[in-house]
Coordinates of C-alpha atoms in Angstrom, one line a residue:
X1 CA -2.8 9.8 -28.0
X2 CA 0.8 10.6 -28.2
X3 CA 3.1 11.1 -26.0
X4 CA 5.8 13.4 -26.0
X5 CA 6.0 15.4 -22.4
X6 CA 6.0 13.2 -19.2
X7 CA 5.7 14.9 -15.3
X8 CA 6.8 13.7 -12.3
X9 CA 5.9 15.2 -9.1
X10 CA 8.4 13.9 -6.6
X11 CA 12.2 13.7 -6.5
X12 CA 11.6 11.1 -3.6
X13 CA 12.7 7.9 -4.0
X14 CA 10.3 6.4 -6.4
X15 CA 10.1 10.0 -7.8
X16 CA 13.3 10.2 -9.4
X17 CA 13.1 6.5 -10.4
X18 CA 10.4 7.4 -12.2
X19 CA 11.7 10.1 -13.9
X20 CA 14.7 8.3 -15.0
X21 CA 12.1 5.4 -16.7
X22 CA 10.8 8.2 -18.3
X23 CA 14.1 9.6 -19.6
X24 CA 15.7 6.4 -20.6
X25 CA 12.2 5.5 -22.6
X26 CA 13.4 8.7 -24.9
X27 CA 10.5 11.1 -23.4
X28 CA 11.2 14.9 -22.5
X29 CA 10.8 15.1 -18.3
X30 CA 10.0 17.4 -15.7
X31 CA 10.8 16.4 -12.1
X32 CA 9.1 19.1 -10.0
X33 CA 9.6 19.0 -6.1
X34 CA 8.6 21.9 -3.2
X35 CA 12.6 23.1 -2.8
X36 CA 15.6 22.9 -5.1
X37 CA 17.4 21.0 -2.4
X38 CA 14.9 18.2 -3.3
X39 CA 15.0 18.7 -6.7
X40 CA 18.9 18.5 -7.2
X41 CA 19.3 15.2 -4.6
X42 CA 16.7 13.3 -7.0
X43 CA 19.4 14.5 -9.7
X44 CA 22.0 13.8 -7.7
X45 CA 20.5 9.9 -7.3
X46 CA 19.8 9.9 -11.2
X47 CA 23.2 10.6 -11.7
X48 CA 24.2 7.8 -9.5
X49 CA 21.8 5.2 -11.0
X50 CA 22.7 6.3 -14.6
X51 CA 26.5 5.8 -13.7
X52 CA 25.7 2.3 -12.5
X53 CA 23.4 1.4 -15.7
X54 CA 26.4 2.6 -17.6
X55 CA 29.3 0.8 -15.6
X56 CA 27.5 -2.5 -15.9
X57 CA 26.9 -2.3 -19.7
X58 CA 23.1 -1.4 -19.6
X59 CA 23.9 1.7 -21.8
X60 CA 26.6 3.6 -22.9
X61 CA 28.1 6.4 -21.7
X62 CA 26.2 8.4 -25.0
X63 CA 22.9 7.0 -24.0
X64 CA 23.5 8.4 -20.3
X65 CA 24.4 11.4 -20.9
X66 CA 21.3 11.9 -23.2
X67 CA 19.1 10.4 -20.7
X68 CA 20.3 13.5 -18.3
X69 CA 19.5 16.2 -20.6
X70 CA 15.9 14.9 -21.1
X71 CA 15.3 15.4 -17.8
X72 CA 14.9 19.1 -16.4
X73 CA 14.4 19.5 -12.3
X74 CA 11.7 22.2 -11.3
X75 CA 10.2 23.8 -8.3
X76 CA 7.8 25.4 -10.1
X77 CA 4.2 23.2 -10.1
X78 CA 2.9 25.2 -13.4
X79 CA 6.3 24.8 -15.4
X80 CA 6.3 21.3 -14.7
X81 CA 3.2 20.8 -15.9
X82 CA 3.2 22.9 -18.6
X83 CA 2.5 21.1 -22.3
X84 CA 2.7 18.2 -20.0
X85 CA 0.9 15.2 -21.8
X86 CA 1.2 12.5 -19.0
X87 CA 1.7 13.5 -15.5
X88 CA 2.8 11.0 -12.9
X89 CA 2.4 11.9 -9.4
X90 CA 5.0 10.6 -6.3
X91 CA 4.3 12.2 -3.4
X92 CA 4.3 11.0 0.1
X93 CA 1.1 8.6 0.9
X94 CA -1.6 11.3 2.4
X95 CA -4.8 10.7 0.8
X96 CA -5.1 15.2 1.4
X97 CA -1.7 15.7 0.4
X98 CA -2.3 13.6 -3.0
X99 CA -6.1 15.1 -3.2
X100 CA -4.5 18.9 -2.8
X101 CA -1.5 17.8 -5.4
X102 CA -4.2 16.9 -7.9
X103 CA -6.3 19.4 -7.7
X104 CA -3.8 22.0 -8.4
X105 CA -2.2 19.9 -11.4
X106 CA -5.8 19.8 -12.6
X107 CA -6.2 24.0 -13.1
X108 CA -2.3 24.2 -14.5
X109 CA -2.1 21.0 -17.1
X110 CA -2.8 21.1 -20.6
X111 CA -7.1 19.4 -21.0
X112 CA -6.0 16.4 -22.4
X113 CA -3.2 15.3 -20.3
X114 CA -3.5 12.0 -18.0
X115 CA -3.2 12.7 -14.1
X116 CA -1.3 9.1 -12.6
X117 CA -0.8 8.5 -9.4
X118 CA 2.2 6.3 -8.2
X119 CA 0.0 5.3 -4.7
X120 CA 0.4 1.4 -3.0
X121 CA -2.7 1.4 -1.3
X122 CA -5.1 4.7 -1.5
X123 CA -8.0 4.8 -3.4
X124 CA -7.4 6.2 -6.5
X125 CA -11.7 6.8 -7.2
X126 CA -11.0 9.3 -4.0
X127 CA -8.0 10.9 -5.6
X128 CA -9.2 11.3 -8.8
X129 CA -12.6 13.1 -7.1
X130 CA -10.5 16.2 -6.5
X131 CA -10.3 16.8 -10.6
X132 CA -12.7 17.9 -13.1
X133 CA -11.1 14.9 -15.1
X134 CA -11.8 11.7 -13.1
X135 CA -12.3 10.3 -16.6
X136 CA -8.5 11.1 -17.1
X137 CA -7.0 10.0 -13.7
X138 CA -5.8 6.6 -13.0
X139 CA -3.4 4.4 -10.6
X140 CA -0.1 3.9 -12.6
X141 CA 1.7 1.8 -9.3
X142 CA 5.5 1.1 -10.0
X143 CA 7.5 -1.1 -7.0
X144 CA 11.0 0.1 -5.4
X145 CA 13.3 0.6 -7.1
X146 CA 11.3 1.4 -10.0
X147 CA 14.7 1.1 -12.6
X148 CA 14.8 -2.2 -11.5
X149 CA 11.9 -3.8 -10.5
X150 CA 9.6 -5.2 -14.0
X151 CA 6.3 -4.5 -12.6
X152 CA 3.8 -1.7 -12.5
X153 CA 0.3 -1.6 -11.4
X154 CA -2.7 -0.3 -14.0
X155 CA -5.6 0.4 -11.3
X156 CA -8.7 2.2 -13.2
X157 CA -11.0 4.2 -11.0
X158 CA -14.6 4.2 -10.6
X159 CA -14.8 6.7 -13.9
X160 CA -11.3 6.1 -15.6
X161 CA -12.1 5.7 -19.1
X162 CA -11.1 2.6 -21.2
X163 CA -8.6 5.2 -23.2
X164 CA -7.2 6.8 -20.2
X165 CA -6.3 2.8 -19.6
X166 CA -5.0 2.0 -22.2
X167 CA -2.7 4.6 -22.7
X168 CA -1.3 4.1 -19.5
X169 CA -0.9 0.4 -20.3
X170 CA 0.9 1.2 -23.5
X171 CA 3.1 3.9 -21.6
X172 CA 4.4 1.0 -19.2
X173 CA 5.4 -1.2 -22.4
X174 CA 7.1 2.0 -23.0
X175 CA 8.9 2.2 -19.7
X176 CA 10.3 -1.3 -20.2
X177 CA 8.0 -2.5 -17.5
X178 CA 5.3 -5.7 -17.2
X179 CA 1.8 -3.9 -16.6
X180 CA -0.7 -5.8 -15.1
X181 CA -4.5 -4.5 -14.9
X182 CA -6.3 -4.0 -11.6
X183 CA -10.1 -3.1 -13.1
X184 CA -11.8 -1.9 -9.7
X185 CA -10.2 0.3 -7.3
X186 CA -9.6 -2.2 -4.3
X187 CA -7.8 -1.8 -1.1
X188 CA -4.0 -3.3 -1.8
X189 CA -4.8 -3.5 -5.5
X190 CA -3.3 -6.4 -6.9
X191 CA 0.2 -7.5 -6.0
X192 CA -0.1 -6.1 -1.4
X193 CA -3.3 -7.1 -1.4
X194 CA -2.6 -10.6 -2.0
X195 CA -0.1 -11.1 0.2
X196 CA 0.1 -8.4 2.5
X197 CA -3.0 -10.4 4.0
X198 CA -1.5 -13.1 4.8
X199 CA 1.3 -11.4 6.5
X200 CA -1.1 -9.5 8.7
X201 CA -1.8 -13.0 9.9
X202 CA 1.5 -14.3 10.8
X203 CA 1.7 -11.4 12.5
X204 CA -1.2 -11.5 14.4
X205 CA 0.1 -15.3 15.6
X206 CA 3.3 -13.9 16.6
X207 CA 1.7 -11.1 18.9
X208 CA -0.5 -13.8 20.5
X209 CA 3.1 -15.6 21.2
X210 CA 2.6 -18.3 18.9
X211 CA 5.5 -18.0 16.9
X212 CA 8.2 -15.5 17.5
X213 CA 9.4 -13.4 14.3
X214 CA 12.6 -15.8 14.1
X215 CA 10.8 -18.9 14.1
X216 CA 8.5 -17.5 11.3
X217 CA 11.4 -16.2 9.3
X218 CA 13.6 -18.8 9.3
X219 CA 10.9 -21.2 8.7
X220 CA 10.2 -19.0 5.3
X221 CA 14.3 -19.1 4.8
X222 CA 15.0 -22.7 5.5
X223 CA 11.9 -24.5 4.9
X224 CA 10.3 -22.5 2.1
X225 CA 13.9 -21.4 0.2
X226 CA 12.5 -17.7 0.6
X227 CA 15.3 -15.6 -0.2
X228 CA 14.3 -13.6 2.9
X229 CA 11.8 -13.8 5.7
X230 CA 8.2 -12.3 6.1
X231 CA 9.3 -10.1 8.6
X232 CA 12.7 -9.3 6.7
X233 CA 10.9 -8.5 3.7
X234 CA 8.6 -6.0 5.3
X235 CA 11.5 -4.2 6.9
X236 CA 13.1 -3.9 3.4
X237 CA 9.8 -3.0 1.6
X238 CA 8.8 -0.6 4.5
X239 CA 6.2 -1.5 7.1
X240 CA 4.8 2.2 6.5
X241 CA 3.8 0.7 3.0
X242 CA 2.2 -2.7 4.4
X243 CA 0.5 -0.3 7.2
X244 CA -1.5 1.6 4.5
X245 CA -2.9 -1.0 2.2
X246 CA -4.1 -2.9 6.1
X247 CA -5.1 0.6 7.4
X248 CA -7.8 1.1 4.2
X249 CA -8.4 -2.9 4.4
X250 CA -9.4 -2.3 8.1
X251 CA -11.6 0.8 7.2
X252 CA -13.4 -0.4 4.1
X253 CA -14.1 -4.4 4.8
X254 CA -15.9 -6.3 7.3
X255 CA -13.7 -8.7 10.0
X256 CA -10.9 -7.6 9.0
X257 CA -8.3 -5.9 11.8
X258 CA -4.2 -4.9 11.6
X259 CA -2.5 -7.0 14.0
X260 CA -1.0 -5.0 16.2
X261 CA 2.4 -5.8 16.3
X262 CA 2.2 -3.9 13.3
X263 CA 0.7 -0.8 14.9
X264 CA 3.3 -1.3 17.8
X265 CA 6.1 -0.6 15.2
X266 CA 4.3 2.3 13.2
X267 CA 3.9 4.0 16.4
X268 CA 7.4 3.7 17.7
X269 CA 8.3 4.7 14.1
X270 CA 10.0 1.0 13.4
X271 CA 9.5 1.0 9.9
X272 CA 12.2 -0.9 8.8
X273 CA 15.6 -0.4 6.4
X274 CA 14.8 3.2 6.2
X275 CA 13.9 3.9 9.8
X276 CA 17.0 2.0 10.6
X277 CA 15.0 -0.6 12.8
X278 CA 12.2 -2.7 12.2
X279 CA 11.7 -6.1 13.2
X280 CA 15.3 -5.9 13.0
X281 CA 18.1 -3.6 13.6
X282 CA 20.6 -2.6 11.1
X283 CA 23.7 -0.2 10.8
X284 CA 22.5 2.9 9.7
X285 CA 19.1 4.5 8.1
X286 CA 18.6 2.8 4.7
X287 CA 21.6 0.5 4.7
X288 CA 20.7 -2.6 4.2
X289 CA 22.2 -6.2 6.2
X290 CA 20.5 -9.5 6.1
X291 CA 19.3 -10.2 9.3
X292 CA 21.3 -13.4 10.7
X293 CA 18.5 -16.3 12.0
X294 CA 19.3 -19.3 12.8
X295 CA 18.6 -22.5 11.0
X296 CA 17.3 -24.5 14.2
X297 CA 14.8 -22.4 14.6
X298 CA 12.9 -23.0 11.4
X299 CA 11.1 -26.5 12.4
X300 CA 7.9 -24.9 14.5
X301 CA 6.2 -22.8 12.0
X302 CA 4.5 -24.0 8.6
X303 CA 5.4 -21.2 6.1
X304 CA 2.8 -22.3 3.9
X305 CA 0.1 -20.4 6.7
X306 CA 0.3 -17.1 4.6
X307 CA 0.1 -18.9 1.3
X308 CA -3.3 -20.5 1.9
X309 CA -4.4 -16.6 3.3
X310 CA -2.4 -15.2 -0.3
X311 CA -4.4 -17.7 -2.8
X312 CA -8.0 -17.0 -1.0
X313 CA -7.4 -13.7 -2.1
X314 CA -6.0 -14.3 -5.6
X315 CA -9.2 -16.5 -6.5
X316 CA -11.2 -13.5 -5.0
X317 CA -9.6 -11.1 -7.9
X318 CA -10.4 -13.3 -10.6
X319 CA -13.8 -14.3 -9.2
X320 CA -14.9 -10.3 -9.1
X321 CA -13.5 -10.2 -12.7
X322 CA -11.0 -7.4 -10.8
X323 CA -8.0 -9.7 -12.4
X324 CA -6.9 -12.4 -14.3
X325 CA -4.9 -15.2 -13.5
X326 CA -2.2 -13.9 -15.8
X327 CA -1.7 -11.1 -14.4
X328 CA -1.9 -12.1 -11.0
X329 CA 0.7 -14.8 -11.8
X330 CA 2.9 -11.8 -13.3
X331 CA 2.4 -9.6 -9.8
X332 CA 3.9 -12.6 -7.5

């Protein structure tokens, strides 16, 4: 199957990264969102990113301004879809919302196009259940920001076909990106449900009063050479993100609960970098500063506790044939 036409629903942050993958690969791109105020801020962030790509040598100024013109910004759901041979949904992560997304980009694309969906942690089997292509739906998972970051998640469905995979595969090689193959439609699939795990237990240790989140933190700084801490990291990531991959965990598999530290911080809306607050507190909604944690306080906890939680669940992957090593070594 070639591809010539790529979809994006979303001009959200991974949206418009997404679209801007697409564009620099050389495809022709819609980016379709529900206003043209959306629509023309993911522009207005492609523009940025290109700008950046361009001052630091990572394409010309040529090469930008062609990426721009491949890329046309829509309100309209059936022109966006329209001769569309790959569509790649990034909408906000509402098993309805995506279910209602793809059953409307089901009665408006072309038969043979591919329905993706960019989720972190709902099942795609579910999604794909509100098509009359399941066979043709499939989890194409890209991290933030996706113009950066190498990897992207492959997760077939209970009926994805083995085409339908490996086109997607090939369309990641295309992207410039490092696909890895989750073959069963698990909770987390590969990369968050490794270690968000063992996260969940730290957590749990620090809202029993084991360990407060600056003694775990700078244990993972100082001891481990972690670039950041557990609990940094999930402010930067976003603990909305950690929260869903747990939330199905806790629904669909036995003994397993969210701590509730974590709930505490969803309910007060804590979320992290983009709430402003998280574990931490930073200057402003989605500006970033590295939380300062002192050294002296690294000696109480062993930040190898999550590890032993992370590998359990790696050897589970390969055992259920859901992963191979390789590509669990390439998702950590």
């Amino acid at each position: 199957m070639e591809i010539k036409k790529v979809a994006v629903m979303g001009a959200g942050a991974m949206g418009h990264g997404i679209a801007q993958l697409a564009a620099i690969a050389g495809f022709d791109v819609t980016m379709r969102d529900i206003s043209e105020e959306f629509v023309q801020g993911g522009m207005k962030n492609i523009r940025w990113s290109v700008g950046k790509f361009i001052e630091k040598g990572r394409m010309s100024p040529s090469e930008g301004e062609k990426t721009l013109k491949r890329i046309k910004p829509l309100v309209s759901l059936k022109e966006a879809v329209e001769g569309a041979d790959f569509v790649i949904e990034a909408v906000p992560e509402k098993l309805k919302l995506k279910q209602q997304i793809f059953k409307e980009i089901d009665s408006l694309a072309p038969p043979h196009a591919i329905l993706a969906t960019n989720t972190s942690a709902l099942p795609v089997t579910e999604i794909a259940a509100a098509t009359n292509r399941p066979e043709k739906v499939i989890g194409m998972h890209f991290f933030n920001p996706p113009a950066l970051m190498r990897l992207v998640e492959i997760v077939m469905g209970e009926k994805t076909s083995e085409n339908t995979c490996n086109v997607t595969l090939d369309l990641g090689k295309k992207f410039g990106k490092e696909p890895v193959l989750c073959r069963k439609d698990v909770p987390g699939f590969i990369a968050n449900r490794i270690t968000i795990p063992g996260t969940n237990l730290v957590a749990w240790m620090v809202y029993k009063g084991e360990y407060t989140v600056e003694e775990v933190d700078a244990a993972a700084m100082h001891k481990a050479g972690m670039p950041m801490g557990i609990f940094a990291l999930l402010d930067f990531t976003g603990l909305d993100i950690a929260y869903h991959v747990l939330k199905f965990m806790e629904e669909r598999e036995p003994n397993f609960k969210v701590a509730p530290l974590i709930n505490e911080k969803m309910e007060k809306g804590e979320i992290g970098v983009k709430a402003g607050k998280g574990f931490y507190t930073y200057p402003e909604k989605g500006k970033w500063a590295m939380p300062q944690i002192s050294k002296e306080k690294a000696e109480k906890f062993d930040p190898m506790t999550p590890t032993y939680v992370n590998v359990n669940m790696a050897a589970d992957l390969i055992r259920r044939n859901i992963a191979t090593p390789e590509d669990i070594d390439k998702s950590l």
